[in-house]
PDB file of C-alpha atoms in Angstrom:
ATOM      1  CA  ALA K 913     120.713 101.036  97.180  1.00  0.00           C
ATOM      2  CA  MET K 914     119.086 100.788  93.745  1.00  0.00           C
ATOM      3  CA  PRO K 915     121.402 101.370  90.762  1.00  0.00           C
ATOM      4  CA  ASP K 916     120.203 104.085  88.235  1.00  0.00           C
ATOM      5  CA  GLY K 917     117.923 102.205  86.002  1.00  0.00           C
ATOM      6  CA  ASN K 918     117.709 102.513  82.143  1.00  0.00           C
ATOM      7  CA  ALA K 919     114.321 101.948  80.748  1.00  0.00           C
ATOM      8  CA  GLU K 920     115.480 101.127  77.256  1.00  0.00           C
ATOM      9  CA  ALA K 921     117.704  98.455  78.498  1.00  0.00           C
ATOM     10  CA  GLY K 922     114.889  97.312  80.886  1.00  0.00           C
ATOM     11  CA  GLN K 923     112.453  96.693  78.034  1.00  0.00           C
ATOM     12  CA  THR K 924     114.781  94.114  76.560  1.00  0.00           C
ATOM     13  CA  LYS K 925     115.616  92.480  79.843  1.00  0.00           C
ATOM     14  CA  ALA K 926     111.944  92.328  80.678  1.00  0.00           C
ATOM     15  CA  PHE K 927     111.276  89.913  77.846  1.00  0.00           C
ATOM     16  CA  SER K 928     110.102  86.966  79.980  1.00  0.00           C
ATOM     17  CA  CYS K 929     108.046  89.238  82.198  1.00  0.00           C
ATOM     18  CA  GLN K 930     105.475  89.941  79.574  1.00  0.00           C
ATOM     19  CA  PHE K 931     103.875  86.618  79.676  1.00  0.00           C
ATOM     20  CA  CYS K 932     102.248  87.496  83.039  1.00  0.00           C
ATOM     21  CA  HIS K 933     102.822  91.183  83.383  1.00  0.00           C
ATOM     22  CA  GLY K 934     102.214  92.196  79.681  1.00  0.00           C
ATOM     23  CA  THR K 935     104.702  94.072  77.471  1.00  0.00           C
ATOM     24  CA  ASN K 936     103.413  97.420  78.911  1.00  0.00           C
ATOM     25  CA  GLY K 937     103.007  96.250  82.544  1.00  0.00           C
ATOM     26  CA  VAL K 938      99.168  95.681  82.360  1.00  0.00           C
ATOM     27  CA  ALA K 939      98.721  92.214  83.802  1.00  0.00           C
ATOM     28  CA  VAL K 940      97.327  89.674  81.444  1.00  0.00           C
ATOM     29  CA  LYS K 941      95.503  87.777  84.016  1.00  0.00           C
ATOM     30  CA  ASP K 942      93.192  88.563  86.965  1.00  0.00           C
ATOM     31  CA  GLY K 943      95.179  88.252  90.285  1.00  0.00           C
ATOM     32  CA  TYR K 944      98.526  89.387  88.752  1.00  0.00           C
ATOM     33  CA  PRO K 945      99.841  92.894  89.563  1.00  0.00           C
ATOM     34  CA  HIS K 946      99.811  95.765  87.095  1.00  0.00           C
ATOM     35  CA  MET K 947     103.242  97.414  87.005  1.00  0.00           C
ATOM     36  CA  ASN K 948     102.693 100.268  84.590  1.00  0.00           C
ATOM     37  CA  GLY K 949     103.221 103.579  86.338  1.00  0.00           C
ATOM     38  CA  GLN K 950     104.245 101.676  89.567  1.00  0.00           C
ATOM     39  CA  ASN K 951     106.958 103.332  91.838  1.00  0.00           C
ATOM     40  CA  ALA K 952     110.337 102.105  90.362  1.00  0.00           C
ATOM     41  CA  LEU K 953     112.074 101.766  93.785  1.00  0.00           C
ATOM     42  CA  TYR K 954     109.165  99.752  95.054  1.00  0.00           C
ATOM     43  CA  LEU K 955     109.351  97.473  91.957  1.00  0.00           C
ATOM     44  CA  TYR K 956     113.028  97.023  92.583  1.00  0.00           C
ATOM     45  CA  LYS K 957     112.699  96.376  96.291  1.00  0.00           C
ATOM     46  CA  ALA K 958     109.921  93.766  95.623  1.00  0.00           C
ATOM     47  CA  MET K 959     112.131  91.971  93.068  1.00  0.00           C
ATOM     48  CA  LYS K 960     114.968  91.934  95.541  1.00  0.00           C
ATOM     49  CA  ALA K 961     112.588  90.527  98.175  1.00  0.00           C
ATOM     50  CA  TYR K 962     111.850  87.550  96.042  1.00  0.00           C
ATOM     51  CA  GLN K 963     115.583  87.052  95.323  1.00  0.00           C
ATOM     52  CA  ASN K 964     116.254  87.134  99.142  1.00  0.00           C
ATOM     53  CA  ASP K 965     113.481  84.742 100.138  1.00  0.00           C
ATOM     54  CA  GLU K 966     111.289  87.366 101.760  1.00  0.00           C
ATOM     55  CA  ARG K 967     108.462  86.523  99.503  1.00  0.00           C
ATOM     56  CA  LEU K 968     107.336  82.950  99.985  1.00  0.00           C
ATOM     57  CA  GLY K 969     104.448  80.815  98.764  1.00  0.00           C
ATOM     58  CA  ASP K 970     103.930  79.347  95.192  1.00  0.00           C
ATOM     59  CA  TYR K 971     104.345  82.792  93.554  1.00  0.00           C
ATOM     60  CA  GLY K 972     107.262  83.601  95.646  1.00  0.00           C
ATOM     61  CA  LYS K 973     109.026  80.488  94.408  1.00  0.00           C
ATOM     62  CA  MET K 974     108.162  81.120  90.832  1.00  0.00           C
ATOM     63  CA  MET K 975     109.213  84.756  90.905  1.00  0.00           C
ATOM     64  CA  LYS K 976     112.523  83.858  92.603  1.00  0.00           C
ATOM     65  CA  GLN K 977     113.220  81.388  89.793  1.00  0.00           C
ATOM     66  CA  GLN K 978     112.289  83.981  87.128  1.00  0.00           C
ATOM     67  CA  LEU K 979     114.671  86.522  88.633  1.00  0.00           C
ATOM     68  CA  SER K 980     117.472  84.117  89.444  1.00  0.00           C
ATOM     69  CA  ALA K 981     119.723  85.216  86.573  1.00  0.00           C
ATOM     70  CA  LEU K 982     119.341  88.865  86.984  1.00  0.00           C
ATOM     71  CA  ASN K 983     121.765  91.273  88.795  1.00  0.00           C
ATOM     72  CA  ASP K 984     120.860  94.537  90.510  1.00  0.00           C
ATOM     73  CA  GLN K 985     121.415  96.601  87.321  1.00  0.00           C
ATOM     74  CA  ASP K 986     118.998  94.398  85.427  1.00  0.00           C
ATOM     75  CA  LEU K 987     116.376  94.794  88.094  1.00  0.00           C
ATOM     76  CA  ALA K 988     116.796  98.560  88.110  1.00  0.00           C
ATOM     77  CA  ASP K 989     116.481  98.753  84.380  1.00  0.00           C
ATOM     78  CA  ILE K 990     113.331  96.552  84.395  1.00  0.00           C
ATOM     79  CA  ALA K 991     111.810  98.464  87.328  1.00  0.00           C
ATOM     80  CA  GLU K 992     112.554 101.740  85.418  1.00  0.00           C
ATOM     81  CA  TYR K 993     110.843 100.477  82.248  1.00  0.00           C
ATOM     82  CA  TYR K 994     107.634  99.387  83.835  1.00  0.00           C
ATOM     83  CA  ALA K 995     107.423 102.533  86.035  1.00  0.00           C
ATOM     84  CA  LYS K 996     107.649 104.531  82.870  1.00  0.00           C
ATOM     85  CA  GLN K 997     104.770 102.737  81.067  1.00  0.00           C
ATOM     86  CA  PRO K 998     101.490 104.760  80.990  1.00  0.00           C
TER      87      PRO K 998
ATOM     88  CA  ALA P 283      88.761  82.733  97.580  1.00  0.00           C
ATOM     89  CA  MET P 284      88.301  86.341  97.741  1.00  0.00           C
ATOM     90  CA  PRO P 285      84.992  87.595  99.207  1.00  0.00           C
ATOM     91  CA  ASP P 286      83.090  90.183  97.031  1.00  0.00           C
ATOM     92  CA  GLY P 287      84.572  93.479  98.012  1.00  0.00           C
ATOM     93  CA  ASN P 288      82.646  96.812  98.646  1.00  0.00           C
ATOM     94  CA  ALA P 289      84.598  99.940  97.792  1.00  0.00           C
ATOM     95  CA  GLU P 290      82.502 102.276  99.940  1.00  0.00           C
ATOM     96  CA  ALA P 291      83.214 100.122 103.027  1.00  0.00           C
ATOM     97  CA  GLY P 292      86.779  99.757 101.988  1.00  0.00           C
ATOM     98  CA  GLN P 293      87.312 103.535 102.071  1.00  0.00           C
ATOM     99  CA  THR P 294      86.450 103.611 105.672  1.00  0.00           C
ATOM    100  CA  LYS P 295      88.424 100.525 106.526  1.00  0.00           C
ATOM    101  CA  ALA P 296      91.487 101.895 104.672  1.00  0.00           C
ATOM    102  CA  PHE P 297      91.827 104.748 107.091  1.00  0.00           C
ATOM    103  CA  SER P 298      95.285 103.671 108.398  1.00  0.00           C
ATOM    104  CA  CYS P 299      96.664 102.899 104.998  1.00  0.00           C
ATOM    105  CA  GLN P 300      96.552 106.467 103.876  1.00  0.00           C
ATOM    106  CA  PHE P 301      99.664 107.510 105.814  1.00  0.00           C
ATOM    107  CA  CYS P 302     101.817 105.459 103.378  1.00  0.00           C
ATOM    108  CA  HIS P 303      99.540 104.610 100.455  1.00  0.00           C
ATOM    109  CA  GLY P 304      97.622 107.982 100.245  1.00  0.00           C
ATOM    110  CA  THR P 305      93.813 108.299 100.542  1.00  0.00           C
ATOM    111  CA  ASN P 306      93.559 107.658  96.783  1.00  0.00           C
ATOM    112  CA  GLY P 307      96.392 105.065  96.487  1.00  0.00           C
ATOM    113  CA  VAL P 308      99.049 107.166  95.167  1.00  0.00           C
ATOM    114  CA  ALA P 309     102.029 106.442  97.473  1.00  0.00           C
ATOM    115  CA  VAL P 310     103.114 109.387  99.554  1.00  0.00           C
ATOM    116  CA  LYS P 311     106.795 108.333  99.640  1.00  0.00           C
ATOM    117  CA  ASP P 312     109.325 106.969  97.049  1.00  0.00           C
ATOM    118  CA  GLY P 313     109.708 103.224  97.520  1.00  0.00           C
ATOM    119  CA  TYR P 314     105.982 102.569  98.560  1.00  0.00           C
ATOM    120  CA  PRO P 315     103.647 100.958  96.076  1.00  0.00           C
ATOM    121  CA  HIS P 316     100.880 102.846  94.327  1.00  0.00           C
ATOM    122  CA  MET P 317      97.701 100.932  94.690  1.00  0.00           C
ATOM    123  CA  ASN P 318      95.356 103.062  92.591  1.00  0.00           C
ATOM    124  CA  GLY P 319      94.048 100.980  89.620  1.00  0.00           C
ATOM    125  CA  GLN P 320      95.854  98.001  90.773  1.00  0.00           C
ATOM    126  CA  ASN P 321      94.193  94.485  90.314  1.00  0.00           C
ATOM    127  CA  ALA P 322      91.901  93.891  93.305  1.00  0.00           C
ATOM    128  CA  LEU P 323      92.610  90.180  93.593  1.00  0.00           C
ATOM    129  CA  TYR P 324      96.288  90.850  93.511  1.00  0.00           C
ATOM    130  CA  LEU P 325      95.898  93.423  96.396  1.00  0.00           C
ATOM    131  CA  TYR P 326      93.783  90.952  98.395  1.00  0.00           C
ATOM    132  CA  LYS P 327      96.328  88.096  97.810  1.00  0.00           C
ATOM    133  CA  ALA P 328      99.300  90.480  98.771  1.00  0.00           C
ATOM    134  CA  MET P 329      97.515  91.385 101.991  1.00  0.00           C
ATOM    135  CA  LYS P 330      96.809  87.629 102.792  1.00  0.00           C
ATOM    136  CA  ALA P 331     100.470  86.955 102.079  1.00  0.00           C
ATOM    137  CA  TYR P 332     101.512  89.515 104.873  1.00  0.00           C
ATOM    138  CA  GLN P 333      99.027  87.872 107.206  1.00  0.00           C
ATOM    139  CA  ASN P 334     100.218  84.399 106.368  1.00  0.00           C
ATOM    140  CA  ASP P 335     104.000  85.216 106.920  1.00  0.00           C
ATOM    141  CA  GLU P 336     104.751  84.853 103.254  1.00  0.00           C
ATOM    142  CA  ARG P 337     106.171  88.355 103.054  1.00  0.00           C
ATOM    143  CA  LEU P 338     109.099  88.884 105.430  1.00  0.00           C
ATOM    144  CA  GLY P 339     111.641  91.542 106.164  1.00  0.00           C
ATOM    145  CA  ASP P 340     110.981  94.848 107.921  1.00  0.00           C
ATOM    146  CA  TYR P 341     108.023  95.886 105.747  1.00  0.00           C
ATOM    147  CA  GLY P 342     106.625  92.335 106.019  1.00  0.00           C
ATOM    148  CA  LYS P 343     106.530  92.673 109.783  1.00  0.00           C
ATOM    149  CA  MET P 344     105.083  96.189 109.636  1.00  0.00           C
ATOM    150  CA  MET P 345     102.423  95.344 107.127  1.00  0.00           C
ATOM    151  CA  LYS P 346     101.454  92.105 109.084  1.00  0.00           C
ATOM    152  CA  GLN P 347     100.895  94.246 112.184  1.00  0.00           C
ATOM    153  CA  GLN P 348      98.880  96.818 110.182  1.00  0.00           C
ATOM    154  CA  LEU P 349      96.650  94.076 108.845  1.00  0.00           C
ATOM    155  CA  SER P 350      96.456  91.906 112.015  1.00  0.00           C
ATOM    156  CA  ALA P 351      92.863  93.103 113.032  1.00  0.00           C
ATOM    157  CA  LEU P 352      91.348  92.840 109.593  1.00  0.00           C
ATOM    158  CA  ASN P 353      89.332  89.846 108.330  1.00  0.00           C
ATOM    159  CA  ASP P 354      88.959  88.631 104.692  1.00  0.00           C
ATOM    160  CA  GLN P 355      85.861  90.758 104.088  1.00  0.00           C
ATOM    161  CA  ASP P 356      87.758  93.912 105.218  1.00  0.00           C
ATOM    162  CA  LEU P 357      90.761  93.000 102.997  1.00  0.00           C
ATOM    163  CA  ALA P 358      88.354  92.442 100.033  1.00  0.00           C
ATOM    164  CA  ASP P 359      86.642  95.812 100.776  1.00  0.00           C
ATOM    165  CA  ILE P 360      89.984  97.681 100.883  1.00  0.00           C
ATOM    166  CA  ALA P 361      91.359  95.867  97.754  1.00  0.00           C
ATOM    167  CA  GLU P 362      88.290  96.915  95.924  1.00  0.00           C
ATOM    168  CA  TYR P 363      88.493 100.545  97.074  1.00  0.00           C
ATOM    169  CA  TYR P 364      92.054 101.068  95.916  1.00  0.00           C
ATOM    170  CA  ALA P 365      91.543  99.084  92.654  1.00  0.00           C
ATOM    171  CA  LYS P 366      88.746 101.546  91.868  1.00  0.00           C
ATOM    172  CA  GLN P 367      90.809 104.716  92.345  1.00  0.00           C
ATOM    173  CA  PRO P 368      91.982 106.435  89.110  1.00  0.00           C
TER     174      PRO P 368
END
């Protein structure tokens, strides 16, 4: 199950996400998902899917690499942060 | 590449999506993604990923089945419809 996420901690941990997803979750490029206001549990499950090889293809590989150093608490914090962005 | 999507046609084609994603793209259950205001190209690519076995796991199987009868134009129309919801 998803740990309790902390949005403040998530903002710091989401540093490398901003280059595609924006600092506020509004994607910087066509074709990338917006994450602001998204459901936090969904975001967490999507990131776990990348870690668990359930999302394949080029973006799957890239995202798995991006998330490789993050633990479940990190993912929950990041998910909470983006979910809380307007 | 993604065909030009038609939101009006997409609303009709998205009939079976509403039971999880809501008629307006606001997910009806915790853990399901909101799709209102999402990037249309991303939605299209996500649906193609399900069709192409690039999204696995329980939800991957379920979504692939949901999308099995839809062609690229259908997906583009559905993507455009949800992207346009406030």
